[in-house]
């Protein structure tokens, strides 16, 4: 099973203004033991196929896909979404990657209404996702999947079920985000197995999660407090998740992600190595 990582584990959430340059990120993710990487925000890694191919080859890395964030709560951004899907599809297919993941942008919501969108915006999102799904498959041979994420319009199981019912997209199931609200990612992945084609492995600190569920901490505050902890340390039984993936001969991408707490004592490279050491024994 090829295990990858992603630029977000190094704090890279936007194309520019990052602490780690692309060359530094690629060198570190490879040195941590990973064989694959996601693309990161469109424009972080070079968009020129030959340039990016050479950089990946230098570190013996495979481009396994990308996770793209879009402001689905703002229907007026629909045209931009389809432009980005074209750009992503072209770049991914030129490098042999077969998967593109999309998720809702959380930072545009007001703190007291995280993930609250109008019904019209949700219907527009479903329409845009369906159109992009068809285009990417037909033009680029790329599968489009959706990533439920805390603080967005798709994070709870009934919201995920609704998306699956109203679009042809499969899921990128993120174990940490699914478990954040006390949901069981292992049970859900088995229940929806036929609609899962991409996995993000992440874990959630049960003590910090309890403070969120009790109302003591907000979602943003919990992220700063390290609610997404290293794979070996959290509430999700990652070993059991890996058992299911092996038993069912999962062929999709498996990507480790690690959000960094504000007071983290370990560097992104330290955490990436620790997570790889844990997951390599289970793969």
XYZ file of C-alpha atoms in Angstrom:
283
model
C 0.000 0.000 0.000
C 1.578 3.281 -1.120
C 1.392 5.727 1.784
C 1.551 9.428 0.953
C 1.516 12.728 2.783
C 0.485 16.252 1.827
C 1.772 19.834 2.045
C -0.904 20.669 4.643
C 1.099 18.604 7.153
C 3.781 21.272 6.779
C 1.231 24.059 7.291
C 0.833 24.733 3.578
C -2.805 25.707 3.037
C -2.426 28.433 0.400
C -0.217 28.807 -2.691
C 2.002 31.541 -1.225
C 3.191 32.841 2.134
C 4.352 29.455 3.425
C 7.176 28.639 5.832
C 8.378 25.782 3.606
C 9.376 26.215 -0.025
C 8.316 23.446 -2.456
C 11.850 22.026 -2.730
C 12.163 21.889 1.054
C 8.766 20.236 1.448
C 9.486 17.542 -1.142
C 12.883 16.778 0.376
C 11.385 16.437 3.852
C 8.360 14.342 2.904
C 10.665 11.910 1.075
C 13.186 11.789 3.927
C 10.338 10.971 6.323
C 9.722 7.770 4.337
C 6.707 8.577 2.199
C 6.530 7.438 -1.420
C 3.775 9.769 -2.565
C 2.550 13.316 -2.160
C -0.541 15.324 -2.871
C -0.217 18.451 -4.985
C -1.216 20.885 -2.265
C -2.917 24.217 -3.046
C -2.925 24.859 -6.788
C 0.160 26.976 -7.449
C 2.246 25.858 -4.461
C 4.121 23.190 -6.406
C 5.075 24.200 -9.970
C 2.292 24.052 -12.549
C 4.762 23.240 -15.363
C 4.568 19.495 -15.946
C 8.215 18.866 -16.767
C 9.477 21.024 -13.905
C 7.268 19.259 -11.364
C 8.030 15.830 -12.817
C 11.762 16.463 -12.403
C 11.293 17.590 -8.805
C 9.245 14.497 -7.952
C 11.709 12.176 -9.683
C 14.626 13.716 -7.773
C 13.015 12.560 -4.533
C 11.505 9.310 -5.890
C 7.987 10.554 -5.164
C 4.720 9.782 -6.927
C 2.053 12.443 -7.359
C -1.015 10.628 -6.076
C -3.623 13.370 -6.292
C -4.663 16.735 -4.924
C -7.080 18.208 -2.403
C -8.718 21.409 -3.630
C -10.546 23.832 -1.337
C -13.430 25.917 -2.717
C -15.911 28.424 -1.276
C -19.087 26.441 -1.982
C -21.038 28.678 0.404
C -20.626 31.487 -2.154
C -22.516 30.441 -5.317
C -21.079 33.414 -7.216
C -17.712 31.592 -7.259
C -19.098 28.794 -9.442
C -17.257 29.866 -12.603
C -13.945 29.976 -10.732
C -14.563 26.461 -9.462
C -14.884 25.057 -12.964
C -11.775 26.944 -14.114
C -9.848 25.410 -11.224
C -11.190 21.935 -12.013
C -9.894 22.259 -15.577
C -6.464 23.379 -14.352
C -6.277 20.646 -11.738
C -7.402 17.954 -14.157
C -4.864 18.967 -16.781
C -1.935 19.036 -14.359
C -2.848 15.843 -12.508
C -3.442 13.827 -15.664
C -0.185 15.035 -17.220
C 1.662 13.473 -14.279
C -0.373 10.261 -14.154
C -2.433 11.108 -11.057
C -5.989 9.775 -11.162
C -7.634 11.451 -8.177
C -8.812 14.933 -7.237
C -10.453 15.664 -3.892
C -12.560 18.762 -3.206
C -13.781 20.239 0.063
C -15.584 23.314 1.315
C -13.628 26.354 2.564
C -14.237 26.886 6.283
C -12.495 30.251 6.701
C -15.249 32.242 4.957
C -17.918 31.404 7.550
C -18.583 33.624 10.534
C -17.393 32.017 13.810
C -20.935 31.553 15.091
C -22.224 30.000 11.848
C -19.517 27.596 10.733
C -20.737 25.490 7.846
C -24.153 27.186 7.626
C -25.101 27.706 3.985
C -28.344 28.444 2.168
C -30.279 25.688 0.458
C -29.737 27.477 -2.846
C -25.976 27.398 -2.295
C -26.103 23.687 -1.456
C -28.073 22.933 -4.609
C -25.575 24.964 -6.656
C -22.729 23.017 -5.050
C -24.323 19.704 -5.994
C -24.848 20.918 -9.558
C -21.236 22.132 -9.823
C -19.856 18.914 -8.359
C -21.874 16.764 -10.750
C -20.736 18.793 -13.754
C -17.078 18.750 -12.687
C -17.205 15.036 -11.933
C -18.322 14.284 -15.495
C -15.814 16.653 -17.094
C -12.831 15.326 -15.157
C -13.705 11.712 -15.918
C -14.394 12.258 -19.612
C -11.600 14.720 -20.467
C -8.800 13.804 -18.062
C -9.562 10.352 -16.655
C -9.506 11.829 -13.146
C -11.937 10.758 -10.404
C -13.457 13.574 -8.321
C -14.136 12.806 -4.646
C -15.502 14.915 -1.788
C -13.803 15.458 1.576
C -16.109 16.122 4.569
C -14.344 18.561 6.912
C -15.092 20.141 10.288
C -16.423 23.680 10.202
C -17.836 23.298 6.686
C -21.166 22.554 5.023
C -20.430 18.806 4.908
C -19.130 17.351 8.173
C -21.907 15.274 9.783
C -23.092 11.890 8.559
C -26.531 13.102 7.484
C -24.850 15.830 5.395
C -22.483 13.280 3.858
C -25.392 10.962 3.121
C -27.241 13.818 1.422
C -24.245 14.620 -0.773
C -23.851 10.969 -1.764
C -27.539 10.768 -2.607
C -27.532 13.911 -4.748
C -24.186 13.689 -6.569
C -22.184 10.909 -8.276
C -19.040 11.699 -6.244
C -17.360 9.168 -4.004
C -15.760 10.092 -0.680
C -12.369 10.951 0.585
C -12.976 9.719 4.121
C -10.842 11.540 6.680
C -10.739 9.496 9.891
C -9.929 12.450 12.149
C -12.506 14.847 10.773
C -15.168 12.131 10.869
C -14.387 11.329 14.506
C -14.250 14.983 15.587
C -17.968 15.149 16.491
C -18.017 11.715 18.118
C -18.894 9.868 14.914
C -17.385 6.420 14.249
C -15.251 6.509 11.070
C -14.643 2.764 11.106
C -18.362 1.962 11.170
C -19.129 4.579 8.522
C -16.402 3.414 6.141
C -17.750 -0.114 6.316
C -21.323 1.090 5.799
C -20.381 3.260 2.802
C -17.504 1.160 1.490
C -18.659 1.225 -2.128
C -18.559 5.053 -2.126
C -15.044 5.481 -0.686
C -12.137 5.783 -3.121
C -9.646 7.941 -1.196
C -8.490 7.895 2.434
C -7.005 10.575 4.667
C -5.545 9.140 7.869
C -5.732 11.561 10.771
C -6.446 11.188 14.470
C -8.245 13.218 17.103
C -7.214 13.869 20.702
C -10.101 12.605 22.882
C -9.419 15.079 25.705
C -9.492 18.123 23.431
C -12.513 16.719 21.597
C -14.382 16.419 24.894
C -13.805 20.140 25.501
C -15.307 20.869 22.065
C -18.335 18.633 22.603
C -18.988 20.270 25.980
C -18.911 23.741 24.405
C -15.720 24.821 26.177
C -13.679 25.136 22.959
C -14.624 26.395 19.501
C -13.585 24.514 16.378
C -10.775 26.978 15.514
C -9.545 27.016 19.116
C -9.478 23.223 19.207
C -7.290 23.081 16.110
C -4.836 25.490 17.707
C -4.933 23.322 20.844
C -3.883 20.231 18.900
C -7.172 18.360 18.567
C -5.703 16.610 15.511
C -2.972 14.570 17.161
C -0.390 12.063 15.844
C -1.833 8.815 14.482
C -0.746 6.649 17.408
C -2.149 8.935 20.092
C -5.823 9.512 19.321
C -9.332 8.153 19.679
C -9.474 6.533 16.227
C -8.214 2.958 16.016
C -5.978 3.486 12.987
C -4.783 -0.124 13.113
C -8.382 -1.297 12.713
C -8.872 1.113 9.807
C -5.793 -0.314 8.107
C -7.076 -3.851 8.739
C -10.259 -3.007 6.827
C -8.313 -1.424 3.962
C -6.111 -4.510 3.628
C -8.961 -6.999 4.012
C -10.992 -5.251 1.330
C -7.960 -4.777 -0.942
C -8.334 -1.000 -1.064
C -6.672 0.401 -4.205
C -7.201 4.126 -3.703
C -4.746 6.660 -2.288
C -3.940 6.544 1.434
C -2.637 9.893 2.679
C -1.399 10.748 6.168
C -2.194 14.277 7.330
C -1.040 16.064 10.462
C -2.363 19.447 11.558
C 0.166 21.349 13.660
C -0.843 22.734 17.073
C 0.231 26.279 17.924
C 2.425 25.055 20.774
C 3.749 21.966 19.003
C 7.143 20.859 20.342
C 7.836 18.742 17.248
C 8.535 20.053 13.756
C 6.425 18.941 10.774
C 9.287 16.637 9.772
C 9.444 15.113 13.268
C 5.700 14.462 13.202
C 5.795 13.093 9.655
C 8.516 10.647 10.638
C 6.655 9.572 13.761
C 3.438 9.035 11.823
C 5.235 7.106 9.074
C 6.988 4.866 11.604
C 3.584 4.044 13.092
C 1.716 3.491 9.835
C 4.513 1.540 8.081
C 4.070 -1.250 10.597
C 0.391 -1.517 9.666
C 0.550 -1.142 5.868
